[in-house]
C-alpha atoms as a PDB file:
ATOM      1  CA  GLN A   1      -2.769  13.640  23.253  1.00  0.00           C
ATOM      2  CA  VAL A   2      -4.888  12.317  20.404  1.00  0.00           C
ATOM      3  CA  GLU A   3      -3.859   8.940  19.067  1.00  0.00           C
ATOM      4  CA  LEU A   4      -4.917   7.540  15.723  1.00  0.00           C
ATOM      5  CA  VAL A   5      -5.111   3.843  14.955  1.00  0.00           C
ATOM      6  CA  GLU A   6      -5.373   2.815  11.328  1.00  0.00           C
ATOM      7  CA  SER A   7      -6.557  -0.472   9.936  1.00  0.00           C
ATOM      8  CA  GLY A   8      -7.813  -2.005   6.727  1.00  0.00           C
ATOM      9  CA  GLY A   9      -4.740  -2.021   4.547  1.00  0.00           C
ATOM     10  CA  GLY A  10      -3.529  -5.065   2.729  1.00  0.00           C
ATOM     11  CA  LEU A  11      -2.875  -6.703  -0.594  1.00  0.00           C
ATOM     12  CA  VAL A  12      -5.545  -6.577  -3.252  1.00  0.00           C
ATOM     13  CA  GLN A  13      -5.710  -7.271  -6.954  1.00  0.00           C
ATOM     14  CA  GLY A  14      -6.271  -4.521  -9.451  1.00  0.00           C
ATOM     15  CA  GLY A  15      -9.922  -3.598  -9.636  1.00  0.00           C
ATOM     16  CA  GLY A  16     -10.505  -4.714  -6.083  1.00  0.00           C
ATOM     17  CA  SER A  17     -11.657  -2.762  -3.070  1.00  0.00           C
ATOM     18  CA  LEU A  18     -10.498  -1.970   0.430  1.00  0.00           C
ATOM     19  CA  ARG A  19     -11.816   0.135   3.251  1.00  0.00           C
ATOM     20  CA  LEU A  20      -9.405   1.913   5.535  1.00  0.00           C
ATOM     21  CA  SER A  21     -10.382   2.991   9.020  1.00  0.00           C
ATOM     22  CA  CYS A  22      -8.813   5.498  11.357  1.00  0.00           C
ATOM     23  CA  ALA A  23     -10.069   5.775  14.913  1.00  0.00           C
ATOM     24  CA  ALA A  24      -9.124   8.684  17.149  1.00  0.00           C
ATOM     25  CA  SER A  25      -8.835   8.325  20.894  1.00  0.00           C
ATOM     26  CA  GLY A  26      -7.133   9.896  23.878  1.00  0.00           C
ATOM     27  CA  SER A  27      -7.655  13.136  25.731  1.00  0.00           C
ATOM     28  CA  PRO A  28     -10.960  14.905  25.251  1.00  0.00           C
ATOM     29  CA  PHE A  29     -10.909  16.520  21.841  1.00  0.00           C
ATOM     30  CA  SER A  30     -12.977  18.079  19.100  1.00  0.00           C
ATOM     31  CA  ILE A  31     -12.232  17.086  15.533  1.00  0.00           C
ATOM     32  CA  ARG A  32     -12.065  19.863  12.983  1.00  0.00           C
ATOM     33  CA  SER A  33     -11.184  17.906   9.885  1.00  0.00           C
ATOM     34  CA  MET A  34      -9.956  14.520   8.784  1.00  0.00           C
ATOM     35  CA  ARG A  35      -7.703  13.628   5.883  1.00  0.00           C
ATOM     36  CA  TRP A  36      -6.133  10.695   4.177  1.00  0.00           C
ATOM     37  CA  TYR A  37      -2.667  11.026   2.691  1.00  0.00           C
ATOM     38  CA  ARG A  38      -0.595   8.500   0.879  1.00  0.00           C
ATOM     39  CA  GLN A  39       3.056   8.163   0.050  1.00  0.00           C
ATOM     40  CA  ALA A  40       4.581   5.755  -2.412  1.00  0.00           C
ATOM     41  CA  PRO A  41       8.304   4.973  -2.460  1.00  0.00           C
ATOM     42  CA  GLY A  42      10.190   7.771  -4.139  1.00  0.00           C
ATOM     43  CA  LYS A  43       7.082   9.922  -4.318  1.00  0.00           C
ATOM     44  CA  GLN A  44       5.893  13.003  -2.519  1.00  0.00           C
ATOM     45  CA  ARG A  45       3.230  12.647   0.111  1.00  0.00           C
ATOM     46  CA  GLU A  46      -0.121  13.241  -1.525  1.00  0.00           C
ATOM     47  CA  LEU A  47      -3.392  14.412  -0.075  1.00  0.00           C
ATOM     48  CA  VAL A  48      -5.986  11.865  -1.129  1.00  0.00           C
ATOM     49  CA  ALA A  49      -9.200  12.964   0.530  1.00  0.00           C
ATOM     50  CA  LEU A  50     -10.529  15.450   3.031  1.00  0.00           C
ATOM     51  CA  ILE A  51     -13.653  15.744   5.117  1.00  0.00           C
ATOM     52  CA  THR A  52     -14.434  18.811   7.191  1.00  0.00           C
ATOM     53  CA  SER A  53     -16.500  19.289  10.312  1.00  0.00           C
ATOM     54  CA  ASP A  54     -19.560  20.169   8.250  1.00  0.00           C
ATOM     55  CA  GLY A  55     -19.225  17.017   6.181  1.00  0.00           C
ATOM     56  CA  SER A  56     -17.826  18.602   3.046  1.00  0.00           C
ATOM     57  CA  THR A  57     -15.462  16.375   1.108  1.00  0.00           C
ATOM     58  CA  ASN A  58     -12.696  16.843  -1.415  1.00  0.00           C
ATOM     59  CA  TYR A  59     -10.634  14.364  -3.375  1.00  0.00           C
ATOM     60  CA  ALA A  60      -7.472  14.271  -5.359  1.00  0.00           C
ATOM     61  CA  ASP A  61      -8.156  14.064  -9.076  1.00  0.00           C
ATOM     62  CA  SER A  62      -6.371  10.725  -9.207  1.00  0.00           C
ATOM     63  CA  VAL A  63      -8.934   9.063  -6.931  1.00  0.00           C
ATOM     64  CA  LYS A  64     -12.067  11.033  -7.683  1.00  0.00           C
ATOM     65  CA  GLY A  65     -14.940   8.747  -8.513  1.00  0.00           C
ATOM     66  CA  ARG A  66     -13.212   5.717  -7.010  1.00  0.00           C
ATOM     67  CA  PHE A  67     -12.573   6.643  -3.384  1.00  0.00           C
ATOM     68  CA  THR A  68     -15.048   7.841  -0.791  1.00  0.00           C
ATOM     69  CA  ILE A  69     -14.172   9.438   2.517  1.00  0.00           C
ATOM     70  CA  SER A  70     -16.699   9.287   5.322  1.00  0.00           C
ATOM     71  CA  ARG A  71     -16.853   9.616   9.059  1.00  0.00           C
ATOM     72  CA  ASP A  72     -18.647   8.279  12.087  1.00  0.00           C
ATOM     73  CA  ILE A  73     -18.815  11.166  14.500  1.00  0.00           C
ATOM     74  CA  ALA A  74     -19.893   9.044  17.451  1.00  0.00           C
ATOM     75  CA  LEU A  75     -16.928   6.727  16.964  1.00  0.00           C
ATOM     76  CA  ASN A  76     -14.429   9.470  16.107  1.00  0.00           C
ATOM     77  CA  THR A  77     -13.548   7.434  13.073  1.00  0.00           C
ATOM     78  CA  VAL A  78     -12.823   8.321   9.474  1.00  0.00           C
ATOM     79  CA  TYR A  79     -13.023   5.827   6.639  1.00  0.00           C
ATOM     80  CA  LEU A  80     -11.667   5.652   3.145  1.00  0.00           C
ATOM     81  CA  LYS A  81     -13.535   3.310   0.846  1.00  0.00           C
ATOM     82  CA  MET A  82     -11.381   2.510  -2.146  1.00  0.00           C
ATOM     83  CA  ASN A  83     -12.931   0.946  -5.219  1.00  0.00           C
ATOM     84  CA  GLY A  84     -11.454   0.146  -8.577  1.00  0.00           C
ATOM     85  CA  LEU A  85      -7.957   0.008  -7.139  1.00  0.00           C
ATOM     86  CA  LYS A  86      -5.042   0.466  -9.499  1.00  0.00           C
ATOM     87  CA  SER A  87      -1.366  -0.281  -9.160  1.00  0.00           C
ATOM     88  CA  GLU A  88      -0.739   3.444  -8.883  1.00  0.00           C
ATOM     89  CA  ASP A  89      -2.715   3.408  -5.637  1.00  0.00           C
ATOM     90  CA  THR A  90      -0.003   1.331  -3.987  1.00  0.00           C
ATOM     91  CA  ALA A  91       1.318   3.377  -1.088  1.00  0.00           C
ATOM     92  CA  VAL A  92       1.362   3.786   2.641  1.00  0.00           C
ATOM     93  CA  TYR A  93      -1.824   5.548   3.617  1.00  0.00           C
ATOM     94  CA  TYR A  94      -1.773   7.930   6.550  1.00  0.00           C
ATOM     95  CA  CYS A  95      -4.691   9.284   8.483  1.00  0.00           C
ATOM     96  CA  ASN A  96      -4.461  12.906   9.554  1.00  0.00           C
ATOM     97  CA  VAL A  97      -6.836  14.528  12.023  1.00  0.00           C
ATOM     98  CA  VAL A  98      -6.937  18.177  12.986  1.00  0.00           C
ATOM     99  CA  ALA A  99      -8.311  18.348  16.493  1.00  0.00           C
ATOM    100  CA  THR A 100      -8.574  20.717  19.415  1.00  0.00           C
ATOM    101  CA  THR A 101      -7.628  19.581  22.906  1.00  0.00           C
ATOM    102  CA  ALA A 102      -7.768  21.288  26.261  1.00  0.00           C
ATOM    103  CA  ARG A 103      -4.511  22.324  27.881  1.00  0.00           C
ATOM    104  CA  VAL A 104      -3.640  23.950  31.181  1.00  0.00           C
ATOM    105  CA  MET A 105      -3.034  27.259  29.435  1.00  0.00           C
ATOM    106  CA  GLY A 106      -5.949  27.053  27.064  1.00  0.00           C
ATOM    107  CA  THR A 107      -6.641  24.991  23.990  1.00  0.00           C
ATOM    108  CA  LEU A 108      -4.430  23.569  21.295  1.00  0.00           C
ATOM    109  CA  THR A 109      -5.418  22.849  17.721  1.00  0.00           C
ATOM    110  CA  ARG A 110      -3.006  20.753  15.733  1.00  0.00           C
ATOM    111  CA  ALA A 111      -2.705  17.876  13.347  1.00  0.00           C
ATOM    112  CA  TYR A 112      -2.270  14.299  14.495  1.00  0.00           C
ATOM    113  CA  TRP A 113      -1.017  11.435  12.373  1.00  0.00           C
ATOM    114  CA  GLY A 114      -1.763   7.767  12.234  1.00  0.00           C
ATOM    115  CA  GLN A 115       0.955   5.144  11.969  1.00  0.00           C
ATOM    116  CA  GLY A 116       0.214   4.404   8.342  1.00  0.00           C
ATOM    117  CA  THR A 117      -1.178   1.322   6.700  1.00  0.00           C
ATOM    118  CA  GLN A 118       0.217  -0.336   3.599  1.00  0.00           C
ATOM    119  CA  VAL A 119      -1.995  -0.745   0.569  1.00  0.00           C
ATOM    120  CA  THR A 120      -0.553  -2.874  -2.195  1.00  0.00           C
ATOM    121  CA  VAL A 121      -2.390  -3.358  -5.462  1.00  0.00           C
ATOM    122  CA  SER A 122      -1.134  -6.176  -7.638  1.00  0.00           C
ATOM    123  CA  SER A 123      -1.536  -6.319 -11.375  1.00  0.00           C
END
């Protein structure tokens, strides 16, 4: 099984910055893509940013120009650098990794989720 450990959340004032990290570990695996989602109370879960195996990135319109997703392949880690934080960015942020693992009957490709990390932006 692939396990994801998130870190970097916290309380920050509006206009501030945070960097979230998500490190994957566990059984041997190959990462296909990495994503950051967020969910605020009473809101739908929202895809924030995506990075694919070839390094291509995509962002939600609400964070474009402020957030940057990146990865460290050697460390199996994905980052989300968040600048110019706004109160609307307050949410629990979840790392999502699509990875392939070996199984006795072949291989399995599926999504794995981090535990979530709280980001709170004060006014």
